[in-house]
Amino acid sequence: MDLPPYTYIPGGRHPHPIREPGGHMHGRRHEQPPPIADELGGTGSPAFDQGKRLFEAGYYWEAHEAWESLWHAHGRTGPTADLLKGLIKLAAAGVKVREGQPHGVRVHAARAGDLFRAVRAAAGDRVLGLDLEHLIASARVAEEVVAAPGLEPDGAAVAVFPFRLER
């Protein structure tokens, strides 16, 4: 799947991707992805992998949407759901950077770190192929990002965090 033509920022100049005509996801049929089958190794989940790709490219709102569908597919409870919720919170921190809301960045990133620590305690060092210690450290770094390059002139995303989800 190609990256969207712009990343959504609430209150920004681009239409809401789903609700508004002209949004880059408007009119598309949303299908609930299945739960991720291989929870400890590689994911084999196109929705999870797309969320990672979007996040790494700086499309935080869109990554949040991809992972939220999976979080629901996992019943919103348990280590896999908590890891997904942590990723959702980390993506929300990226949106808050773009909105210029440092308090929101800190709150979402701290909550992501809390969730990653709980997942590590419950399920071990790696879940969905991701290193929990690295994610915990990344959430701490994200708490400190209050200003970063925003967007390309056409609205395409620029990553605001100085880390990747995988080492």
Tab-separated table of N, CA and C in Angstrom:
chain	number	residue	atom	x	y	z
A	1	MET	N	0.837	-1.174	0.000
A	1	MET	CA	0.000	0.000	0.000
A	1	MET	C	0.887	1.244	0.000
A	2	ASP	N	0.543	2.217	-0.816
A	2	ASP	CA	1.274	3.471	-0.869
A	2	ASP	C	0.978	4.299	0.379
A	3	LEU	N	1.894	5.218	0.666
A	3	LEU	CA	1.644	6.144	1.762
A	3	LEU	C	0.579	7.139	1.340
A	4	PRO	N	-0.199	7.640	2.282
A	4	PRO	CA	-1.232	8.624	1.958
A	4	PRO	C	-0.608	9.905	1.390
A	5	PRO	N	-1.386	10.694	0.685
A	5	PRO	CA	-0.852	11.935	0.113
A	5	PRO	C	-0.562	13.000	1.174
A	6	TYR	N	-1.153	12.883	2.354
A	6	TYR	CA	-0.886	13.798	3.456
A	6	TYR	C	-1.137	13.048	4.752
A	7	THR	N	-0.599	13.582	5.830
A	7	THR	CA	-0.913	13.042	7.148
A	7	THR	C	-1.913	13.977	7.811
A	8	TYR	N	-2.864	13.406	8.483
A	8	TYR	CA	-3.913	14.203	9.096
A	8	TYR	C	-3.440	14.796	10.417
A	9	ILE	N	-3.722	16.078	10.590
A	9	ILE	CA	-3.490	16.780	11.848
A	9	ILE	C	-4.823	17.426	12.216
A	10	PRO	N	-5.405	17.046	13.349
A	10	PRO	CA	-6.682	17.649	13.730
A	10	PRO	C	-6.591	19.182	13.728
A	11	GLY	N	-7.561	19.794	13.096
A	11	GLY	CA	-7.580	21.245	13.001
A	11	GLY	C	-6.656	21.795	11.927
A	12	GLY	N	-6.038	20.909	11.169
A	12	GLY	CA	-5.104	21.340	10.129
A	12	GLY	C	-5.822	21.701	8.839
A	13	ARG	N	-5.043	21.842	7.796
A	13	ARG	CA	-5.609	22.319	6.530
A	13	ARG	C	-6.196	21.218	5.657
A	14	HIS	N	-5.935	19.965	5.983
A	14	HIS	CA	-6.442	18.862	5.167
A	14	HIS	C	-7.722	18.287	5.756
A	15	PRO	N	-8.580	17.733	4.905
A	15	PRO	CA	-9.837	17.169	5.414
A	15	PRO	C	-9.597	15.926	6.264
A	16	HIS	N	-10.538	15.691	7.188
A	16	HIS	CA	-10.484	14.456	7.979
A	16	HIS	C	-10.467	13.287	6.998
A	17	PRO	N	-9.532	12.363	7.161
A	17	PRO	CA	-9.372	11.293	6.181
A	17	PRO	C	-10.595	10.421	5.944
A	18	ILE	N	-11.410	10.214	6.960
A	18	ILE	CA	-12.548	9.299	6.838
A	18	ILE	C	-13.861	10.050	6.673
A	19	ARG	N	-14.093	11.043	7.513
A	19	ARG	CA	-15.405	11.700	7.583
A	19	ARG	C	-15.677	12.701	6.466
A	20	GLU	N	-14.646	13.312	5.926
A	20	GLU	CA	-14.873	14.411	4.992
A	20	GLU	C	-14.571	14.023	3.551
A	21	PRO	N	-15.414	14.475	2.626
A	21	PRO	CA	-15.099	14.272	1.208
A	21	PRO	C	-13.725	14.870	0.913
A	22	GLY	N	-12.958	14.178	0.119
A	22	GLY	CA	-11.596	14.612	-0.171
A	22	GLY	C	-10.581	14.025	0.775
A	23	GLY	N	-11.047	13.408	1.860
A	23	GLY	CA	-10.131	12.744	2.789
A	23	GLY	C	-9.513	11.519	2.130
A	24	HIS	N	-8.283	11.247	2.434
A	24	HIS	CA	-7.573	10.165	1.731
A	24	HIS	C	-8.086	8.766	2.034
A	25	MET	N	-8.999	8.625	3.000
A	25	MET	CA	-9.613	7.323	3.277
A	25	MET	C	-11.137	7.390	3.117
A	26	HIS	N	-11.647	8.532	2.688
A	26	HIS	CA	-13.090	8.728	2.581
A	26	HIS	C	-13.699	7.767	1.553
A	27	GLY	N	-14.790	7.144	1.945
A	27	GLY	CA	-15.510	6.267	1.041
A	27	GLY	C	-14.932	4.867	0.924
A	28	ARG	N	-13.794	4.617	1.540
A	28	ARG	CA	-13.233	3.258	1.502
A	28	ARG	C	-13.944	2.394	2.520
A	29	ARG	N	-14.172	1.190	2.136
A	29	ARG	CA	-14.787	0.241	3.051
A	29	ARG	C	-13.756	-0.182	4.094
A	30	HIS	N	-14.112	-0.039	5.349
A	30	HIS	CA	-13.210	-0.428	6.428
A	30	HIS	C	-13.536	-1.854	6.845
A	31	GLU	N	-12.553	-2.711	6.730
A	31	GLU	CA	-12.742	-4.093	7.159
A	31	GLU	C	-11.914	-4.339	8.404
A	32	GLN	N	-12.537	-4.954	9.370
A	32	GLN	CA	-11.848	-5.287	10.611
A	32	GLN	C	-10.797	-6.359	10.318
A	33	PRO	N	-9.521	-6.100	10.632
A	33	PRO	CA	-8.510	-7.136	10.410
A	33	PRO	C	-8.676	-8.258	11.428
A	34	PRO	N	-8.200	-9.437	11.089
A	34	PRO	CA	-8.256	-10.526	12.063
A	34	PRO	C	-7.198	-10.312	13.143
A	35	PRO	N	-7.383	-10.944	14.299
A	35	PRO	CA	-6.331	-10.878	15.316
A	35	PRO	C	-5.019	-11.416	14.745
A	36	ILE	N	-3.936	-10.980	15.324
A	36	ILE	CA	-2.619	-11.428	14.879
A	36	ILE	C	-2.391	-12.831	15.405
A	37	ALA	N	-2.086	-13.753	14.495
A	37	ALA	CA	-1.973	-15.164	14.864
A	37	ALA	C	-0.664	-15.470	15.587
A	38	ASP	N	0.447	-14.999	15.089
A	38	ASP	CA	1.747	-15.311	15.665
A	38	ASP	C	2.166	-14.167	16.577
A	39	GLU	N	1.769	-14.247	17.843
A	39	GLU	CA	1.937	-13.122	18.742
A	39	GLU	C	3.354	-12.940	19.264
A	40	LEU	N	4.197	-13.934	19.190
A	40	LEU	CA	5.537	-13.795	19.745
A	40	LEU	C	6.607	-13.584	18.684
A	41	GLY	N	6.368	-14.031	17.478
A	41	GLY	CA	7.372	-13.890	16.437
A	41	GLY	C	6.992	-12.827	15.442
A	42	GLY	N	7.303	-13.082	14.170
A	42	GLY	CA	6.880	-12.163	13.120
A	42	GLY	C	5.371	-12.105	13.083
A	43	THR	N	4.827	-11.001	12.706
A	43	THR	CA	3.388	-10.838	12.855
A	43	THR	C	2.573	-11.511	11.766
A	44	GLY	N	3.008	-11.418	10.524
A	44	GLY	CA	2.193	-11.941	9.442
A	44	GLY	C	0.891	-11.178	9.290
A	45	SER	N	0.801	-9.989	9.874
A	45	SER	CA	-0.408	-9.185	9.832
A	45	SER	C	-0.187	-7.967	8.953
A	46	PRO	N	-0.868	-7.903	7.803
A	46	PRO	CA	-0.719	-6.715	6.953
A	46	PRO	C	-1.103	-5.426	7.672
A	47	ALA	N	-2.129	-5.457	8.516
A	47	ALA	CA	-2.558	-4.247	9.227
A	47	ALA	C	-1.477	-3.787	10.210
A	48	PHE	N	-0.872	-4.723	10.929
A	48	PHE	CA	0.191	-4.370	11.874
A	48	PHE	C	1.395	-3.802	11.129
A	49	ASP	N	1.783	-4.495	10.070
A	49	ASP	CA	2.936	-4.046	9.291
A	49	ASP	C	2.685	-2.685	8.650
A	50	GLN	N	1.463	-2.438	8.191
A	50	GLN	CA	1.133	-1.133	7.620
A	50	GLN	C	1.201	-0.046	8.699
A	51	GLY	N	0.732	-0.345	9.891
A	51	GLY	CA	0.841	0.611	10.984
A	51	GLY	C	2.288	0.970	11.269
A	52	LYS	N	3.166	-0.042	11.286
A	52	LYS	CA	4.594	0.225	11.502
A	52	LYS	C	5.159	1.090	10.386
A	53	ARG	N	4.813	0.767	9.159
A	53	ARG	CA	5.321	1.534	8.013
A	53	ARG	C	4.848	2.988	8.072
A	54	LEU	N	3.582	3.181	8.408
A	54	LEU	CA	3.047	4.533	8.534
A	54	LEU	C	3.741	5.294	9.658
A	55	PHE	N	3.914	4.648	10.803
A	55	PHE	CA	4.565	5.292	11.938
A	55	PHE	C	5.988	5.717	11.577
A	56	GLU	N	6.745	4.800	11.024
A	56	GLU	CA	8.141	5.084	10.677
A	56	GLU	C	8.253	6.251	9.699
A	57	ALA	N	7.245	6.416	8.846
A	57	ALA	CA	7.268	7.492	7.848
A	57	ALA	C	6.686	8.803	8.400
A	58	GLY	N	6.188	8.791	9.643
A	58	GLY	CA	5.664	10.004	10.247
A	58	GLY	C	4.177	10.220	10.069
A	59	TYR	N	3.454	9.209	9.618
A	59	TYR	CA	1.996	9.287	9.460
A	59	TYR	C	1.354	8.745	10.743
A	60	TYR	N	1.428	9.547	11.800
A	60	TYR	CA	1.040	9.077	13.125
A	60	TYR	C	-0.456	8.870	13.276
A	61	TRP	N	-1.271	9.766	12.752
A	61	TRP	CA	-2.718	9.594	12.860
A	61	TRP	C	-3.137	8.320	12.123
A	62	GLU	N	-2.573	8.108	10.967
A	62	GLU	CA	-2.928	6.942	10.150
A	62	GLU	C	-2.425	5.646	10.786
A	63	ALA	N	-1.236	5.671	11.403
A	63	ALA	CA	-0.727	4.487	12.111
A	63	ALA	C	-1.647	4.151	13.284
A	64	HIS	N	-2.065	5.175	13.998
A	64	HIS	CA	-3.001	5.010	15.111
A	64	HIS	C	-4.246	4.266	14.638
A	65	GLU	N	-4.800	4.678	13.509
A	65	GLU	CA	-6.005	4.032	12.958
A	65	GLU	C	-5.754	2.562	12.625
A	66	ALA	N	-4.622	2.269	12.001
A	66	ALA	CA	-4.304	0.879	11.625
A	66	ALA	C	-4.204	0.001	12.872
A	67	TRP	N	-3.506	0.478	13.882
A	67	TRP	CA	-3.321	-0.319	15.094
A	67	TRP	C	-4.587	-0.393	15.941
A	68	GLU	N	-5.403	0.645	15.910
A	68	GLU	CA	-6.625	0.615	16.709
A	68	GLU	C	-7.565	-0.500	16.246
A	69	SER	N	-7.627	-0.734	14.945
A	69	SER	CA	-8.454	-1.831	14.438
A	69	SER	C	-7.974	-3.171	14.986
A	70	LEU	N	-6.662	-3.348	15.058
A	70	LEU	CA	-6.108	-4.591	15.604
A	70	LEU	C	-6.350	-4.695	17.107
A	71	TRP	N	-6.249	-3.574	17.799
A	71	TRP	CA	-6.508	-3.554	19.234
A	71	TRP	C	-7.931	-4.057	19.505
A	72	HIS	N	-8.880	-3.594	18.694
A	72	HIS	CA	-10.260	-4.076	18.828
A	72	HIS	C	-10.356	-5.555	18.484
A	73	ALA	N	-9.632	-5.990	17.456
A	73	ALA	CA	-9.656	-7.400	17.052
A	73	ALA	C	-9.146	-8.304	18.178
A	74	HIS	N	-8.279	-7.775	19.034
A	74	HIS	CA	-7.733	-8.536	20.161
A	74	HIS	C	-8.555	-8.352	21.431
A	75	GLY	N	-9.710	-7.742	21.308
A	75	GLY	CA	-10.593	-7.607	22.456
A	75	GLY	C	-10.146	-6.572	23.474
A	76	ARG	N	-9.158	-5.763	23.149
A	76	ARG	CA	-8.673	-4.661	23.984
A	76	ARG	C	-8.124	-5.095	25.339
A	77	THR	N	-7.816	-6.395	25.495
A	77	THR	CA	-7.226	-6.881	26.741
A	77	THR	C	-6.127	-7.889	26.445
A	78	GLY	N	-5.206	-8.007	27.371
A	78	GLY	CA	-4.123	-8.963	27.245
A	78	GLY	C	-2.851	-8.309	26.716
A	79	PRO	N	-1.734	-9.026	26.769
A	79	PRO	CA	-0.443	-8.457	26.384
A	79	PRO	C	-0.383	-7.930	24.945
A	80	THR	N	-0.944	-8.658	24.001
A	80	THR	CA	-0.897	-8.181	22.618
A	80	THR	C	-1.721	-6.904	22.471
A	81	ALA	N	-2.901	-6.881	23.054
A	81	ALA	CA	-3.737	-5.677	23.004
A	81	ALA	C	-3.041	-4.516	23.704
A	82	ASP	N	-2.361	-4.802	24.825
A	82	ASP	CA	-1.657	-3.729	25.533
A	82	ASP	C	-0.473	-3.204	24.731
A	83	LEU	N	0.227	-4.075	24.028
A	83	LEU	CA	1.310	-3.606	23.160
A	83	LEU	C	0.739	-2.708	22.071
A	84	LEU	N	-0.343	-3.140	21.456
A	84	LEU	CA	-0.982	-2.322	20.423
A	84	LEU	C	-1.440	-0.984	20.986
A	85	LYS	N	-1.999	-0.998	22.195
A	85	LYS	CA	-2.434	0.254	22.822
A	85	LYS	C	-1.232	1.160	23.094
A	86	GLY	N	-0.110	0.572	23.475
A	86	GLY	CA	1.105	1.366	23.669
A	86	GLY	C	1.565	2.006	22.373
A	87	LEU	N	1.497	1.255	21.281
A	87	LEU	CA	1.861	1.812	19.978
A	87	LEU	C	0.889	2.919	19.573
A	88	ILE	N	-0.395	2.714	19.864
A	88	ILE	CA	-1.405	3.739	19.581
A	88	ILE	C	-1.074	5.011	20.362
A	89	LYS	N	-0.707	4.864	21.629
A	89	LYS	CA	-0.353	6.027	22.455
A	89	LYS	C	0.900	6.724	21.918
A	90	LEU	N	1.873	5.947	21.452
A	90	LEU	CA	3.082	6.534	20.879
A	90	LEU	C	2.749	7.312	19.605
A	91	ALA	N	1.857	6.760	18.791
A	91	ALA	CA	1.409	7.475	17.594
A	91	ALA	C	0.649	8.741	17.979
A	92	ALA	N	-0.175	8.657	19.022
A	92	ALA	CA	-0.902	9.847	19.486
A	92	ALA	C	0.071	10.921	19.964
A	93	ALA	N	1.180	10.512	20.563
A	93	ALA	CA	2.205	11.482	20.966
A	93	ALA	C	2.762	12.196	19.733
A	94	GLY	N	2.935	11.452	18.631
A	94	GLY	CA	3.397	12.076	17.392
A	94	GLY	C	2.407	13.102	16.864
A	95	VAL	N	1.134	12.795	16.960
A	95	VAL	CA	0.105	13.761	16.543
A	95	VAL	C	0.188	15.003	17.427
A	96	LYS	N	0.387	14.810	18.727
A	96	LYS	CA	0.465	15.944	19.654
A	96	LYS	C	1.696	16.809	19.361
A	97	VAL	N	2.807	16.200	18.936
A	97	VAL	CA	3.964	16.998	18.516
A	97	VAL	C	3.541	17.918	17.382
A	98	ARG	N	2.846	17.345	16.396
A	98	ARG	CA	2.401	18.126	15.236
A	98	ARG	C	1.416	19.224	15.624
A	99	GLU	N	0.627	18.981	16.643
A	99	GLU	CA	-0.347	19.980	17.095
A	99	GLU	C	0.289	21.044	17.992
A	100	GLY	N	1.562	20.837	18.358
A	100	GLY	CA	2.221	21.790	19.243
A	100	GLY	C	1.711	21.725	20.663
A	101	GLN	N	1.415	20.523	21.150
A	101	GLN	CA	0.884	20.327	22.497
A	101	GLN	C	1.852	19.484	23.334
A	102	PRO	N	2.895	20.108	23.903
A	102	PRO	CA	3.917	19.354	24.641
A	102	PRO	C	3.366	18.528	25.793
A	103	HIS	N	2.363	19.047	26.504
A	103	HIS	CA	1.781	18.266	27.602
A	103	HIS	C	1.166	16.975	27.068
A	104	GLY	N	0.446	17.065	25.962
A	104	GLY	CA	-0.142	15.873	25.348
A	104	GLY	C	0.913	14.883	24.890
A	105	VAL	N	2.017	15.392	24.366
A	105	VAL	CA	3.134	14.518	23.955
A	105	VAL	C	3.610	13.724	25.163
A	106	ARG	N	3.901	14.440	26.259
A	106	ARG	CA	4.433	13.780	27.457
A	106	ARG	C	3.450	12.752	28.025
A	107	VAL	N	2.176	13.113	28.085
A	107	VAL	CA	1.172	12.211	28.667
A	107	VAL	C	1.043	10.934	27.830
A	108	HIS	N	0.906	11.088	26.518
A	108	HIS	CA	0.747	9.902	25.663
A	108	HIS	C	2.007	9.038	25.647
A	109	ALA	N	3.176	9.670	25.561
A	109	ALA	CA	4.422	8.898	25.530
A	109	ALA	C	4.652	8.174	26.856
A	110	ALA	N	4.362	8.839	27.977
A	110	ALA	CA	4.518	8.193	29.283
A	110	ALA	C	3.576	7.006	29.412
A	111	ARG	N	2.355	7.167	28.950
A	111	ARG	CA	1.389	6.052	29.011
A	111	ARG	C	1.857	4.895	28.123
A	112	ALA	N	2.433	5.212	26.964
A	112	ALA	CA	2.987	4.163	26.104
A	112	ALA	C	4.068	3.394	26.853
A	113	GLY	N	4.968	4.111	27.514
A	113	GLY	CA	6.022	3.452	28.290
A	113	GLY	C	5.460	2.561	29.374
A	114	ASP	N	4.438	3.035	30.083
A	114	ASP	CA	3.784	2.219	31.127
A	114	ASP	C	3.230	0.929	30.533
A	115	LEU	N	2.574	1.054	29.397
A	115	LEU	CA	1.992	-0.132	28.753
A	115	LEU	C	3.088	-1.099	28.293
A	116	PHE	N	4.159	-0.575	27.717
A	116	PHE	CA	5.262	-1.443	27.273
A	116	PHE	C	5.895	-2.171	28.457
A	117	ARG	N	6.043	-1.491	29.604
A	117	ARG	CA	6.594	-2.148	30.799
A	117	ARG	C	5.652	-3.261	31.286
A	118	ALA	N	4.357	-3.010	31.260
A	118	ALA	CA	3.387	-4.028	31.686
A	118	ALA	C	3.421	-5.232	30.744
A	119	VAL	N	3.557	-4.990	29.454
A	119	VAL	CA	3.635	-6.093	28.485
A	119	VAL	C	4.895	-6.913	28.737
A	120	ARG	N	6.021	-6.225	28.961
A	120	ARG	CA	7.278	-6.944	29.222
A	120	ARG	C	7.133	-7.814	30.462
A	121	ALA	N	6.502	-7.292	31.514
A	121	ALA	CA	6.320	-8.058	32.743
A	121	ALA	C	5.418	-9.273	32.522
A	122	ALA	N	4.430	-9.137	31.650
A	122	ALA	CA	3.460	-10.217	31.436
A	122	ALA	C	3.891	-11.223	30.374
A	123	ALA	N	4.648	-10.765	29.373
A	123	ALA	CA	4.870	-11.636	28.215
A	123	ALA	C	6.331	-11.802	27.808
A	124	GLY	N	7.242	-11.127	28.460
A	124	GLY	CA	8.652	-11.297	28.122
A	124	GLY	C	9.207	-10.138	27.322
A	125	ASP	N	10.414	-10.349	26.826
A	125	ASP	CA	11.179	-9.270	26.196
A	125	ASP	C	10.747	-8.912	24.778
A	126	ARG	N	10.109	-9.840	24.080
A	126	ARG	CA	9.702	-9.569	22.696
A	126	ARG	C	8.254	-9.994	22.494
A	127	VAL	N	7.483	-9.100	21.901
A	127	VAL	CA	6.099	-9.404	21.529
A	127	VAL	C	5.882	-8.814	20.149
A	128	LEU	N	5.226	-9.560	19.296
A	128	LEU	CA	4.989	-9.157	17.908
A	128	LEU	C	6.301	-8.793	17.209
A	129	GLY	N	7.362	-9.477	17.613
A	129	GLY	CA	8.662	-9.243	17.001
A	129	GLY	C	9.351	-7.978	17.463
A	130	LEU	N	8.764	-7.252	18.410
A	130	LEU	CA	9.337	-5.993	18.874
A	130	LEU	C	10.016	-6.175	20.227
A	131	ASP	N	11.135	-5.532	20.405
A	131	ASP	CA	11.919	-5.562	21.632
A	131	ASP	C	11.302	-4.563	22.615
A	132	LEU	N	10.749	-5.061	23.705
A	132	LEU	CA	10.055	-4.194	24.662
A	132	LEU	C	10.997	-3.198	25.325
A	133	GLU	N	12.225	-3.596	25.623
A	133	GLU	CA	13.167	-2.651	26.247
A	133	GLU	C	13.436	-1.473	25.313
A	134	HIS	N	13.566	-1.754	24.029
A	134	HIS	CA	13.770	-0.690	23.043
A	134	HIS	C	12.540	0.221	22.976
A	135	LEU	N	11.347	-0.352	23.017
A	135	LEU	CA	10.135	0.464	22.985
A	135	LEU	C	10.006	1.335	24.235
A	136	ILE	N	10.381	0.792	25.382
A	136	ILE	CA	10.335	1.562	26.625
A	136	ILE	C	11.280	2.758	26.529
A	137	ALA	N	12.494	2.501	26.041
A	137	ALA	CA	13.461	3.594	25.876
A	137	ALA	C	12.963	4.606	24.845
A	138	SER	N	12.342	4.137	23.792
A	138	SER	CA	11.812	5.030	22.758
A	138	SER	C	10.702	5.913	23.310
A	139	ALA	N	9.853	5.353	24.160
A	139	ALA	CA	8.778	6.146	24.774
A	139	ALA	C	9.372	7.250	25.645
A	140	ARG	N	10.468	6.947	26.377
A	140	ARG	CA	11.135	7.983	27.192
A	140	ARG	C	11.675	9.096	26.303
A	141	VAL	N	12.263	8.730	25.178
A	141	VAL	CA	12.766	9.736	24.233
A	141	VAL	C	11.600	10.573	23.703
A	142	ALA	N	10.510	9.913	23.354
A	142	ALA	CA	9.351	10.619	22.798
A	142	ALA	C	8.801	11.650	23.779
A	143	GLU	N	8.876	11.374	25.083
A	143	GLU	CA	8.377	12.323	26.085
A	143	GLU	C	9.068	13.677	25.985
A	144	GLU	N	10.278	13.686	25.485
A	144	GLU	CA	11.070	14.917	25.424
A	144	GLU	C	10.928	15.665	24.101
A	145	VAL	N	10.268	15.070	23.118
A	145	VAL	CA	10.124	15.717	21.812
A	145	VAL	C	8.931	16.660	21.874
A	146	VAL	N	9.207	17.942	21.894
A	146	VAL	CA	8.121	18.914	21.976
A	146	VAL	C	7.993	19.736	20.703
A	147	ALA	N	9.038	19.781	19.912
A	147	ALA	CA	8.993	20.495	18.637
A	147	ALA	C	9.853	19.722	17.652
A	148	ALA	N	9.379	19.610	16.450
A	148	ALA	CA	10.106	18.870	15.425
A	148	ALA	C	9.620	19.336	14.069
A	149	PRO	N	10.377	19.036	13.024
A	149	PRO	CA	9.887	19.392	11.691
A	149	PRO	C	8.502	18.803	11.481
A	150	GLY	N	7.627	19.578	10.907
A	150	GLY	CA	6.247	19.133	10.759
A	150	GLY	C	5.972	18.365	9.503
A	151	LEU	N	5.870	19.087	8.396
A	151	LEU	CA	5.411	18.466	7.158
A	151	LEU	C	6.176	19.032	5.973
A	152	GLU	N	6.131	18.277	4.916
A	152	GLU	CA	6.589	18.802	3.639
A	152	GLU	C	5.543	19.815	3.181
A	153	PRO	N	5.862	20.691	2.250
A	153	PRO	CA	4.882	21.686	1.795
A	153	PRO	C	3.562	21.097	1.305
A	154	ASP	N	3.587	19.880	0.763
A	154	ASP	CA	2.356	19.271	0.254
A	154	ASP	C	1.574	18.513	1.324
A	155	GLY	N	2.047	18.543	2.561
A	155	GLY	CA	1.357	17.844	3.640
A	155	GLY	C	1.877	16.443	3.887
A	156	ALA	N	2.842	15.985	3.079
A	156	ALA	CA	3.429	14.675	3.329
A	156	ALA	C	4.161	14.721	4.669
A	157	ALA	N	4.220	13.600	5.324
A	157	ALA	CA	4.759	13.534	6.681
A	157	ALA	C	6.274	13.579	6.707
A	158	VAL	N	6.769	14.053	7.836
A	158	VAL	CA	8.174	13.982	8.202
A	158	VAL	C	8.185	13.365	9.592
A	159	ALA	N	8.976	12.323	9.799
A	159	ALA	CA	9.037	11.689	11.118
A	159	ALA	C	9.529	12.701	12.148
A	160	VAL	N	8.899	12.725	13.313
A	160	VAL	CA	9.276	13.674	14.359
A	160	VAL	C	10.096	13.026	15.468
A	161	PHE	N	10.139	11.710	15.512
A	161	PHE	CA	10.877	11.024	16.560
A	161	PHE	C	12.228	10.547	16.043
A	162	PRO	N	13.276	10.615	16.886
A	162	PRO	CA	14.609	10.208	16.450
A	162	PRO	C	14.881	8.712	16.674
A	163	PHE	N	13.849	7.891	16.607
A	163	PHE	CA	14.026	6.445	16.802
A	163	PHE	C	13.136	5.709	15.814
A	164	ARG	N	13.417	4.443	15.678
A	164	ARG	CA	12.578	3.539	14.886
A	164	ARG	C	11.979	2.528	15.857
A	165	LEU	N	10.886	1.913	15.472
A	165	LEU	CA	10.248	0.937	16.360
A	165	LEU	C	11.101	-0.315	16.531
A	166	GLU	N	11.870	-0.624	15.522
A	166	GLU	CA	12.778	-1.771	15.610
A	166	GLU	C	14.193	-1.250	15.577
A	167	ARG	N	15.065	-1.930	16.295
A	167	ARG	CA	16.465	-1.512	16.317
A	167	ARG	C	17.072	-1.682	14.953
